Coordinates of C-alpha atoms and ligand atoms in Angstrom, one line a residue:
X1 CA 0.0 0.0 0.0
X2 CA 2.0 2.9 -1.0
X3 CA 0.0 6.9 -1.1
X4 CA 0.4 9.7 -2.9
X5 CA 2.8 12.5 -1.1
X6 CA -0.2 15.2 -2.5
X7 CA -3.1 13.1 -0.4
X8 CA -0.5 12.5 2.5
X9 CA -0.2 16.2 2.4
X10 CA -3.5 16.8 2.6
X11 CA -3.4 15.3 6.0
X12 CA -1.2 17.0 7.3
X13 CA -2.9 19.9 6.3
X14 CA -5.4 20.2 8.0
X15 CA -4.1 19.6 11.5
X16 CA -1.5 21.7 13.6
X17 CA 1.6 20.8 12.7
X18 CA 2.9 19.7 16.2
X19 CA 0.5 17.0 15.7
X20 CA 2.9 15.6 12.7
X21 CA 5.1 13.0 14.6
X22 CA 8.5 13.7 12.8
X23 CA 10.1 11.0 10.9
X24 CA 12.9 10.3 13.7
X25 CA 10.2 9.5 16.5
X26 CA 8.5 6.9 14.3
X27 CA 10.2 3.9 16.0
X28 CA 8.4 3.2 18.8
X29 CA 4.9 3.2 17.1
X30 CA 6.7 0.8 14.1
X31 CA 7.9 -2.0 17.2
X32 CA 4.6 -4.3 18.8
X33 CA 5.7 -5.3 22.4
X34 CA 6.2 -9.0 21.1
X35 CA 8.7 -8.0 18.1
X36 CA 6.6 -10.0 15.8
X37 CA 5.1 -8.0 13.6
X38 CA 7.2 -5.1 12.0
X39 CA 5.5 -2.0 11.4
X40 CA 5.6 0.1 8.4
X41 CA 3.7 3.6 7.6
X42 CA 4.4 7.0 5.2
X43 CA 2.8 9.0 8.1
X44 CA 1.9 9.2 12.0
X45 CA -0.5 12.0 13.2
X46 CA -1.1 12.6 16.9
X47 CA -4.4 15.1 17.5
X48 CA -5.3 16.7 20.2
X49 CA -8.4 17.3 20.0
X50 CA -11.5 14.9 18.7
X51 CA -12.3 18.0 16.2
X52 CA -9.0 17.5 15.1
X53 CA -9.4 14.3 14.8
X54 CA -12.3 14.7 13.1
X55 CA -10.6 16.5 10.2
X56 CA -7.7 14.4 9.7
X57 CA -10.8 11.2 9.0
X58 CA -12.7 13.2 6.7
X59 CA -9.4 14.2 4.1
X60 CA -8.2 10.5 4.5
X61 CA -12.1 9.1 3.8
X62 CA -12.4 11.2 0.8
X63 CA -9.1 10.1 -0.3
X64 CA -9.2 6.4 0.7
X65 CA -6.2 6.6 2.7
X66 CA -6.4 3.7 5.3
X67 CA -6.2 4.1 8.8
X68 CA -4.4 2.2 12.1
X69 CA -5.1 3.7 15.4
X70 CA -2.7 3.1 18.1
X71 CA -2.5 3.3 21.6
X72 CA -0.2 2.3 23.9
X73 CA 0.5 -0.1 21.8
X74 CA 0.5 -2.9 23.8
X75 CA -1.5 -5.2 22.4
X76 CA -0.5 -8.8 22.1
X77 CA -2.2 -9.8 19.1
X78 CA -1.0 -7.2 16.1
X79 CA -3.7 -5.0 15.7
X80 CA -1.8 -1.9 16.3
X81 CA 0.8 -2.9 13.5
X82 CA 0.5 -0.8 10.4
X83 CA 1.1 -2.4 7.2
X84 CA 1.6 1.0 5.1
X85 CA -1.2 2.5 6.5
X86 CA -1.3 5.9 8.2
X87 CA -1.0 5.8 12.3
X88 CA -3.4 8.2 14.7
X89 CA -2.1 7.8 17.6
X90 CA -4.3 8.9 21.2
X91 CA -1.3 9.9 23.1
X92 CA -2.1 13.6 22.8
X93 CA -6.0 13.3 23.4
X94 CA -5.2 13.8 27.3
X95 CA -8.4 15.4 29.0
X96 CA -9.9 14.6 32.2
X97 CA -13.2 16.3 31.0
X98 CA -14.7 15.7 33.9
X99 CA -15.2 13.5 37.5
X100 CA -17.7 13.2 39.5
X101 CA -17.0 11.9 43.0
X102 CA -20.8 11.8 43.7
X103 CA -21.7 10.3 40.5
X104 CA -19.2 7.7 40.6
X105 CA -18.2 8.5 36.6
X106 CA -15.4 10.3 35.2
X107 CA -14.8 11.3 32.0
X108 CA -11.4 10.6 30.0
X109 CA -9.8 11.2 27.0
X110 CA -8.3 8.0 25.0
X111 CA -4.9 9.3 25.7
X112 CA -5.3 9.1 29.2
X113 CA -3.0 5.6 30.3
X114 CA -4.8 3.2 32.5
X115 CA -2.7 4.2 35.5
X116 CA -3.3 7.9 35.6
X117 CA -7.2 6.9 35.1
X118 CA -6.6 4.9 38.5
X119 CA -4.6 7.8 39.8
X120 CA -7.5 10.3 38.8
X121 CA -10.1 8.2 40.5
X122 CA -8.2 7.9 43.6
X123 CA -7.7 11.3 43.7
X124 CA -11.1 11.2 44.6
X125 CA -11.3 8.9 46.9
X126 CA -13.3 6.4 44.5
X127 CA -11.5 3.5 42.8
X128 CA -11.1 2.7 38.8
X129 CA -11.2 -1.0 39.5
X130 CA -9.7 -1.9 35.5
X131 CA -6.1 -3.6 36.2
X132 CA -3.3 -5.1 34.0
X133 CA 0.3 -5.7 33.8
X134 CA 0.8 -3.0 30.9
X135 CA -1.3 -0.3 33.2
X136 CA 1.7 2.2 32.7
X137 CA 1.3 2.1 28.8
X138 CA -1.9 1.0 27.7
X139 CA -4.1 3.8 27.7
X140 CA -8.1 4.3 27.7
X141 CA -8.9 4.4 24.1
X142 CA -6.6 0.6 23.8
X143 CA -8.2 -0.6 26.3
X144 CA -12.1 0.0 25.3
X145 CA -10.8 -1.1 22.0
X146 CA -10.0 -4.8 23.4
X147 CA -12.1 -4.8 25.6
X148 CA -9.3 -5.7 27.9
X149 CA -9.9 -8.2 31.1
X150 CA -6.9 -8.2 33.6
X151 CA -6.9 -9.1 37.3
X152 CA -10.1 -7.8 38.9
X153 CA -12.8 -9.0 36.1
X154 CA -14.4 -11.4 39.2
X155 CA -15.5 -8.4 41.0
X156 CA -16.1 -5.5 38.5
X157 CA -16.0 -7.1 35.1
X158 CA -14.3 -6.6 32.0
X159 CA -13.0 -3.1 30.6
X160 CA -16.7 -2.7 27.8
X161 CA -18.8 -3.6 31.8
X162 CA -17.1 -0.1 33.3
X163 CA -18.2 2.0 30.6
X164 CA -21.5 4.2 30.8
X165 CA -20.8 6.2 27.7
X166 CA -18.8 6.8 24.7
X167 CA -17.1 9.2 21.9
X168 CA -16.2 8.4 19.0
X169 CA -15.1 9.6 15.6
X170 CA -16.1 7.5 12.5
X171 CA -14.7 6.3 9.3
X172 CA -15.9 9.1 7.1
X173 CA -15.2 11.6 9.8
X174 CA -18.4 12.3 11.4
X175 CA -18.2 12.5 15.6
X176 CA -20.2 10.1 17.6
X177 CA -21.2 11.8 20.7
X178 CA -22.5 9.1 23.1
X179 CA -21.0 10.7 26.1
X180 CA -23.7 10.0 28.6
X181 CA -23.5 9.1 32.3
X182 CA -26.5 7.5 32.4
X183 CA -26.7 3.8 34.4
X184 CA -30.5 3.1 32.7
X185 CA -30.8 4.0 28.9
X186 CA -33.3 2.0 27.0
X187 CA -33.1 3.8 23.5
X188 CA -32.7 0.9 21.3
X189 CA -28.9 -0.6 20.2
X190 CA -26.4 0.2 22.6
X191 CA -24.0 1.3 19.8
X192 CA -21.0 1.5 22.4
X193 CA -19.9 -1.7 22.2
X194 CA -19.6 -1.9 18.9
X195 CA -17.0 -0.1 19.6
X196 CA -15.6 -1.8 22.5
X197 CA -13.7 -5.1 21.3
X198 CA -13.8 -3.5 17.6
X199 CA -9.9 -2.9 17.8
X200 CA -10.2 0.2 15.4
X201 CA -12.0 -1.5 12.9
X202 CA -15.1 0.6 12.6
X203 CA -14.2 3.7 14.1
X204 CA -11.5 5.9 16.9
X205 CA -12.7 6.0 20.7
X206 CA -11.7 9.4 21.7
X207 CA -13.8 9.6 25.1
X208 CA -15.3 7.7 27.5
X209 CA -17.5 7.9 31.1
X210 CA -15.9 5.5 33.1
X211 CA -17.6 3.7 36.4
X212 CA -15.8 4.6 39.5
X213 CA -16.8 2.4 42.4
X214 CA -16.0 2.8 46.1
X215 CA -12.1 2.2 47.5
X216 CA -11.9 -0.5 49.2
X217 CA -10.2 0.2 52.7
X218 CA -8.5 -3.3 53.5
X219 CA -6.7 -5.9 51.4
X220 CA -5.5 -9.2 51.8
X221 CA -3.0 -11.1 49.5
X222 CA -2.4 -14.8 49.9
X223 CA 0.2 -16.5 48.2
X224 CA -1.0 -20.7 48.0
X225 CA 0.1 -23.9 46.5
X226 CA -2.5 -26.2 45.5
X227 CA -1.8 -29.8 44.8
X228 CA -3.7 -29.8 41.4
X229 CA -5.4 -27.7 38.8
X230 CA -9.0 -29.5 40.2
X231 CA -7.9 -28.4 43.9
X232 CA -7.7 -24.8 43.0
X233 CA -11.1 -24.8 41.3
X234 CA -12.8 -25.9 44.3
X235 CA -11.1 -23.3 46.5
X236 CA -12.3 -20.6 44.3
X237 CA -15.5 -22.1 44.8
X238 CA -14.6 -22.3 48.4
X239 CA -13.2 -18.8 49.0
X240 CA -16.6 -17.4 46.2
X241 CA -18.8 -18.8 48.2
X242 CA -17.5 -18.0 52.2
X243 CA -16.2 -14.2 51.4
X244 CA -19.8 -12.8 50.5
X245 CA -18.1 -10.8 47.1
X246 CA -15.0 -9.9 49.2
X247 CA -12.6 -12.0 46.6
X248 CA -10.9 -9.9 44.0
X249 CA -8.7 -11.9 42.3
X250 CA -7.8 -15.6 42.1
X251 CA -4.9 -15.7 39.6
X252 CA -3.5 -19.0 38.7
X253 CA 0.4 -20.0 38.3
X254 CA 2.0 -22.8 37.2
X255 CA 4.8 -24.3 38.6
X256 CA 7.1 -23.9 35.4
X257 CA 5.7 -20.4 35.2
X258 CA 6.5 -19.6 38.8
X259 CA 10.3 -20.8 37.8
X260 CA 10.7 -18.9 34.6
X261 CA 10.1 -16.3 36.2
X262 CA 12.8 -16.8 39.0
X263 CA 15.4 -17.5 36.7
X264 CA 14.7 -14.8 34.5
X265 CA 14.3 -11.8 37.8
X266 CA 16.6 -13.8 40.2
X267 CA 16.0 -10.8 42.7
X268 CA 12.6 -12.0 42.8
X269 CA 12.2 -15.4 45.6
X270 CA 9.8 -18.3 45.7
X271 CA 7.2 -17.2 48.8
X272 CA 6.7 -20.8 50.1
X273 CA 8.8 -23.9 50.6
X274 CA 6.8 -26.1 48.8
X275 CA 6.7 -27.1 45.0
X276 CA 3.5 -28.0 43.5
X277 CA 2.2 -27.8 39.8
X278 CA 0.2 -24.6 40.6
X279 CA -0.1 -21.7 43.0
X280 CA -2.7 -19.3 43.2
X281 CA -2.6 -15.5 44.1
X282 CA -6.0 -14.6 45.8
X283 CA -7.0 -11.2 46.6
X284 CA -9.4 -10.4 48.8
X285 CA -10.8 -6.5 49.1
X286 CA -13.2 -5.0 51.5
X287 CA -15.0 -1.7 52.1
X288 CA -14.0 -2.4 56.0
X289 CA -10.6 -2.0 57.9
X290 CA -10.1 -5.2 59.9
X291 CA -13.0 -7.5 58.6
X292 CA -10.6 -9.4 55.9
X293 CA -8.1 -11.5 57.7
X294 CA -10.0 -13.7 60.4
X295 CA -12.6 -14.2 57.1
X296 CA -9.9 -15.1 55.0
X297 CA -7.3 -17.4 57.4
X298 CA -10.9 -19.0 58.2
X299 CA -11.6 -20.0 54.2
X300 CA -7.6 -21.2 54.2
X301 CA -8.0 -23.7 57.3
X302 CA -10.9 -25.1 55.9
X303 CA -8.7 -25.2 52.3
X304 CA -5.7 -26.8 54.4
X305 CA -7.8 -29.5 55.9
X306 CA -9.5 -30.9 53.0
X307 CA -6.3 -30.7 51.5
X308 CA -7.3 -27.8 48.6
X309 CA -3.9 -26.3 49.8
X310 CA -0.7 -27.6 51.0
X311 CA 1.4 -24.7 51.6
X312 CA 0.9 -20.5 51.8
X313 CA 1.5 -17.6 52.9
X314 CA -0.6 -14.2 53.4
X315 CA 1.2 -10.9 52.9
X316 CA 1.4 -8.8 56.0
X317 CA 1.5 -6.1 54.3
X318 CA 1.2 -3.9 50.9
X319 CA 5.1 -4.4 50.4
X320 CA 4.5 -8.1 50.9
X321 CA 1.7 -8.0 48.8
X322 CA 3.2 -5.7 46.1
X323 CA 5.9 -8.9 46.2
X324 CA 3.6 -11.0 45.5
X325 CA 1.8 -9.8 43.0
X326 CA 5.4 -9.0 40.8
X327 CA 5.7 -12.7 40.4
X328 CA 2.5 -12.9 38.6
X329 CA 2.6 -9.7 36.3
X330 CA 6.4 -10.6 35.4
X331 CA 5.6 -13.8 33.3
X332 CA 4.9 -12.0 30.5
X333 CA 8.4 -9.9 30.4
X334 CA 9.9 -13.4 31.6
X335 CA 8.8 -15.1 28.3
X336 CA 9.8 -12.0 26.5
X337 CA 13.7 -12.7 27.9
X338 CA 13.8 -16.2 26.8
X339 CA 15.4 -16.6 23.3
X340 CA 13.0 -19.3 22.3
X341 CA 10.1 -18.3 20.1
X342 CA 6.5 -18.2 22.4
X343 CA 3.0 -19.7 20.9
X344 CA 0.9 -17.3 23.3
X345 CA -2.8 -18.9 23.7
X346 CA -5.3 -16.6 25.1
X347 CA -8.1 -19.0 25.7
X348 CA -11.4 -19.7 28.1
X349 CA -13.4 -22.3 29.1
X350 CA -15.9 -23.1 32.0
X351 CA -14.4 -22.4 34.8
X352 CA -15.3 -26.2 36.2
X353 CA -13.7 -27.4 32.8
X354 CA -10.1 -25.7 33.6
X355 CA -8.8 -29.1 35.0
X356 CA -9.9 -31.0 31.6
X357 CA -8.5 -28.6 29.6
X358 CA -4.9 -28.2 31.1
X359 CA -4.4 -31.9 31.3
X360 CA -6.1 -32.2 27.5
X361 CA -3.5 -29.1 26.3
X362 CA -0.6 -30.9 27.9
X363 CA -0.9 -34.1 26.5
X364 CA -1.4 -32.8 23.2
X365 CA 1.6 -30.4 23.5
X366 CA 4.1 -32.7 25.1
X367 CA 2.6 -35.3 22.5
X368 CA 3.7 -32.7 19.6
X369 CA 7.2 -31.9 21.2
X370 CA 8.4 -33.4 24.5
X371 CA 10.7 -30.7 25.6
X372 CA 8.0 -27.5 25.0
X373 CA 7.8 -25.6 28.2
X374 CA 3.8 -25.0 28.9
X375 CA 3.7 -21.7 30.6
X376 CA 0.1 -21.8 32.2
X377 CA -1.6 -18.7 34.6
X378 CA -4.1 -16.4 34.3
X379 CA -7.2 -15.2 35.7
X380 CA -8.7 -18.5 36.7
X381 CA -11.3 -16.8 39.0
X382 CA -12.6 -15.5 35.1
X383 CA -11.8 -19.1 33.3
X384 CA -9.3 -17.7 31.7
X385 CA -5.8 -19.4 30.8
X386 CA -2.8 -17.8 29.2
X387 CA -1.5 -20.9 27.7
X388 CA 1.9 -19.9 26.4
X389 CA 4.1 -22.4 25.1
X390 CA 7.9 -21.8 24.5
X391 CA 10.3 -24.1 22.4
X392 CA 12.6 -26.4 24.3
X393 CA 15.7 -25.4 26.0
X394 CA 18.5 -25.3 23.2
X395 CA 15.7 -26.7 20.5
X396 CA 16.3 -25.6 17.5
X397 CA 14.0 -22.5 17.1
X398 CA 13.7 -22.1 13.7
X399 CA 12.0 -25.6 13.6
X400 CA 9.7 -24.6 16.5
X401 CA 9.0 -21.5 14.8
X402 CA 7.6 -23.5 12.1
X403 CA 5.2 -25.3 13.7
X404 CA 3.9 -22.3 16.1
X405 CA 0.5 -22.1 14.0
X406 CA -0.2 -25.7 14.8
X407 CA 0.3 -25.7 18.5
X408 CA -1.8 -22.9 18.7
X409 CA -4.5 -24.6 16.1
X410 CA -4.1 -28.0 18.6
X411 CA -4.5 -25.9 21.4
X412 CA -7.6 -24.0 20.1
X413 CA -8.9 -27.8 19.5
X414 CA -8.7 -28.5 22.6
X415 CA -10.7 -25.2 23.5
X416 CA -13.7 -25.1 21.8
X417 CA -14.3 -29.0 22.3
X418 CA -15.0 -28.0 26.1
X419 CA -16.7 -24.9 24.8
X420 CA -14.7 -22.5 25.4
X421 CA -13.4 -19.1 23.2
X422 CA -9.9 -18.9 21.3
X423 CA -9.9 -15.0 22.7
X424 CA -10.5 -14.5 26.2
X425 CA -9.2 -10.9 26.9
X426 CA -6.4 -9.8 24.4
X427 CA -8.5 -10.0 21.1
X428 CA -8.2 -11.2 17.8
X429 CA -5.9 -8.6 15.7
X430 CA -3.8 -10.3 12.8
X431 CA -2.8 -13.1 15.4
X432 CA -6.1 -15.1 15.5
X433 CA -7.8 -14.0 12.2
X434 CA -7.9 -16.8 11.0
X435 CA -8.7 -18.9 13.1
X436 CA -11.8 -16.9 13.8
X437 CA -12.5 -17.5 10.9
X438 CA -13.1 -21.1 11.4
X439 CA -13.9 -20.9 14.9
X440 CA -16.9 -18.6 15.2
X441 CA -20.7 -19.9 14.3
X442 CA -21.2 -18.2 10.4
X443 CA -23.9 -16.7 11.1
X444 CA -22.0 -14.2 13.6
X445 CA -19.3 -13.8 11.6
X446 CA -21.8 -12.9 8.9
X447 CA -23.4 -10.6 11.1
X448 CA -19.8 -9.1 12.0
X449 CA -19.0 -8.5 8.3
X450 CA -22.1 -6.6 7.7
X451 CA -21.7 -4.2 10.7
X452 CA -18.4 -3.6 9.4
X453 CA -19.3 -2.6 5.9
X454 CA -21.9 -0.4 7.2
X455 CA -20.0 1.5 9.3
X456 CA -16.8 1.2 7.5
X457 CA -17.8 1.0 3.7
X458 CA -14.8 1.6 2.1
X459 CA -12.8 -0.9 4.4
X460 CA -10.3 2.0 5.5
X461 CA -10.2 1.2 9.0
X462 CA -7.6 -0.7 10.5
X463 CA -7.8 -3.1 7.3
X464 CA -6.5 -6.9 7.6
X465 CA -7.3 -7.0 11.2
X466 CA -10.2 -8.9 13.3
X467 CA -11.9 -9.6 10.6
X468 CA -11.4 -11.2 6.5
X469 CA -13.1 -9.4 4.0
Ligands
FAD501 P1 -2.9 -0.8 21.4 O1 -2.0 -1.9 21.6 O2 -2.3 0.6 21.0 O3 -4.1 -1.1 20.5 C1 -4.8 -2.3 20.6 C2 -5.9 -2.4 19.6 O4 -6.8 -1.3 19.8 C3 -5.4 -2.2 18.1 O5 -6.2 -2.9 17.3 C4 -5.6 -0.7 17.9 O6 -5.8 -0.4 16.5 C5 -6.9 -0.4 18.7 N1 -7.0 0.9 19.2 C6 -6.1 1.5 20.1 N2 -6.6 2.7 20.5 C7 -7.8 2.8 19.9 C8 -8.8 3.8 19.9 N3 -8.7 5.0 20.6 N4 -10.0 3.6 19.2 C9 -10.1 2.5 18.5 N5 -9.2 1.5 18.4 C10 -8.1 1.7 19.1 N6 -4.6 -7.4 28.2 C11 -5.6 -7.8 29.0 O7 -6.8 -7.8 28.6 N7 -5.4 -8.2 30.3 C12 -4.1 -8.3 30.8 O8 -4.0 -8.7 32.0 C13 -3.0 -7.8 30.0 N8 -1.8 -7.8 30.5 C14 -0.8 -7.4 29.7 C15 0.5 -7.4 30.3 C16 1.6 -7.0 29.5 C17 3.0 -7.0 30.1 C18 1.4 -6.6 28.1 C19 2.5 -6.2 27.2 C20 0.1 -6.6 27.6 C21 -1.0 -7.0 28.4 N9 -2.3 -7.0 27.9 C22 -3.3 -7.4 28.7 C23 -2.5 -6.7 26.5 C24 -2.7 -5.2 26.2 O9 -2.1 -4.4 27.2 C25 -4.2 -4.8 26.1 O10 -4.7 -5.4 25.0 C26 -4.5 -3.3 26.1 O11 -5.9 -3.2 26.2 C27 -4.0 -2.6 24.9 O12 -4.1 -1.2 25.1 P2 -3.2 -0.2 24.3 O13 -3.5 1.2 24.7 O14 -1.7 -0.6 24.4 O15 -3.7 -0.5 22.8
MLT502 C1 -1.4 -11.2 31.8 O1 -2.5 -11.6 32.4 O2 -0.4 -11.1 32.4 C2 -1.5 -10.8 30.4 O3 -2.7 -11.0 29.8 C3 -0.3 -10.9 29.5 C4 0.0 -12.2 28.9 O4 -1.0 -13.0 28.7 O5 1.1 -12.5 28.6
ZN503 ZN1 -4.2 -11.6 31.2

């Protein structure tokens, strides 16, 4: 896809020039986190305003200039790359247009990252309850546009379930304003999440009213081995049911994930003395100072003596917990240091079926290559696995590079036998195109195709990703 310098000009015409990222600051747009997917593009614009952004959509509609918006541009499945076409990046659309403490809403521009949205609502005493390992980076508008999940979906949901309202600017230009605050709104199709797991295919979120909910005052982090996969479902059903809505998170770990990521931060230590295939990281968060830990260290002897846990440890404090917490959000950056290539598996199932489908993905895995290294966690409290596999130690990587498509196709096999979805949080992007293709009932995906070429009729948006047209 190569454009005209005159239409490319036309661009940058009508917006202010500092919104022109220079030539020499293109690099970190062009490089996905994973390093998979170069990027390529002729031009980057960076508006700060929706009007402006409004403008720049129109010229490049009327001359069928194709469009990738970015983020943070931390997205694990390659929807951010560009392929040629221009980049609009968010980073510049940076107003808090409004918060409302007593309302429990705020409003925020895409640009906005997710941690300065939880900054803003603490500010106010209220909490933004939307967590992930890329917080720092990822910002609003990226993470509406995955609809991303992360550690505290149990309690509040994913990112499209915090959203009252939103603003966004369409293919051809025109500005959607459906910036309301409103928690009841019958008036036909809620057109917001169309946008919300779209990944810039049908249009650029510039705004949203977020749901602020109260702080909680008192948190508990316990760090436990579990003998099996099936043991840890039942003590989330154990600690669900005993903590009346108290439990936060209930992150899953397994053991060679737990050691990857030893080797790979050595300053890091294992928090118990015993090894078992998985550990869990529960959180537990409650509106009450004081309530937490006789509830919880009563839902962990009842765990130890029908053997649902064999070892643990609760934080005593939020250093402790902090601790705790970096040995879960560092297996991502831990695969990133190994030299092997990584097959990264987003799936869910059930949550009852998360037994059945690790021993199922194992078998077939080690079946297809004995040495792979399964790197299984994620937010089993959600049924959702990040089933990453990387290449044996000192295999030969070009060979395991080969056959990354058909682990991930086994693994996906495996999935949707026990009913499960191929995408649980990160999306679809260029990674799992395909296999949507073959994966999702025709009917929907016919259904998909149609709301994309009525919103999006010249296919300029974000073209090649989600979806095959
Ligand atoms: P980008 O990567 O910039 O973009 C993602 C997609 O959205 C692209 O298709 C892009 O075109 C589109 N897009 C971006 N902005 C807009 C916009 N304003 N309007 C329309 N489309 C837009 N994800 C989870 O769900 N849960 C996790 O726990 C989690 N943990 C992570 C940990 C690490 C270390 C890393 C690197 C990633 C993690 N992710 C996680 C994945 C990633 O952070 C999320 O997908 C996040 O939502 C992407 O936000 P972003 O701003 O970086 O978006
Ligand atoms: C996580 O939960 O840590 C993320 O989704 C990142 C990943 O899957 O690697
Ligand atoms: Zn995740």
């Amino acid at each position: 896809m190569a454009y005209d310098d005159r239409d490319l000009s036309a661009l940058r015409d009508v917006c202010d020039p500092k919104a022109v990222v220079p030539e020499d600051q293109h690099a970190p747009f062009l490089e996905e986190w994973r390093g998979r997917w170069p990027g390529q593009t002729p031009l980057i614009l960076a508006p700060s305003s929706t009007a402006e952004l409004s403008q720049i959509m129109s010229a490049a509609y009327e001359r069928d200039i194709a469009i990738v918006p970015q983020g943070g541009n931390t997205g694990l499945v390659g929807g951010g790359v560009a392929r040629g076409e221009v980049i609009i990046t968010t980073k510049r659309l940076r107003a808090v247009r409004n918060i409302s403490a007593e309302g429990f809403t705020m409003t925020l521009e895409a640009g906005v990252t997710l941690a300065e949205a939880q900054g803003h609502a603490a500010d106010v005493d209220r909490l933004f309850p939307l967590s992930i390992g890329a917080e720092g980076t990822a910002n609003i508008g990226g993470v509406l546009s995955t609809n991303a999940g992360g550690v505290h979906v149990l309690r509040y949901g994913n990112a499209r379930d915090l959203v009252l309202g939103l603003e966004a600017v369409l293919p051809d230009g025109r500005i959607w304003n459906g910036l309301n605050a409103l928690r009841k709104n019958n008036t036909g199709y809620d057109l917001k999440h169309l946008f919300m797991g779209g990944e810039g295919t049908l249009g650029i979120i510039t705004a949203a009213v977020l749901k602020l909910y109260p702080r909680p005052r008192d948190h508990l982090t316990a760090f436990l081995a579990v003998p099996s996969a099936d043991a840890a479902v039942k003590l989330l059903s154990m600690a669900q049911a005993r903590s009346g809505g108290q439990l936060g998170s209930f992150e899953l770990m397994g053991g060679p994930m737990l050691d990857l990521v030893l080797e790979k931060f050595p300053e890091l230590s294992h928090p118990v003395d015993q090894q078992t295939p998985y550990y869990v990281l529960a959180e537990f968060a409650s509106g009450q100072q004081g309530a937490l830990r006789a509830m919880a260290e009563g839902i962990l002897e009842a765990a130890f003596e029908e053997g649902l846990v064999v070892d643990g440890t609760i934080a005593a404090d939020g250093k402790q917990s902090d601790a705790l917490w970096e040995l879960r959000h560092r297996a991502t950056e831990a695969m990133k240091k190994d030299t092997s290539p990584c097959v990264k598996c987003d799936i869910s199932v059930p949550i009852a079926a998360i037994p059945d489908f690790l021993q199922q993905a194992d078998d077939v895995v080690h079946g297809m290559e004995p040495g792979a290294r399964i790197i299984a966690f994620g937010h089993m409290g959600d049924g959702n696995i990040h089933y990453d596999i990387l290449g044996p130690v000192n295999g030969d990587h070009d060979t395991f590079r080969g056959r990354m498509a058909e682990f991930e196709h086994r693994v996906h096999d495996v999935t949707v036998a026990l009913d499960g979805s191929i995408s649980a949080e990160h999306g679809i992007g260029q990674l799992k195109r395909d296999e949507l293709e073959t994966r999702k009932d025709p009917v929907e995906l016919d259904l998909m195709r149609t709301i994309k070429r009525s919103l999006d009729p010249k296919r300029l948006m974000n073209p090649g990703k989600l979806l095959n047209l």
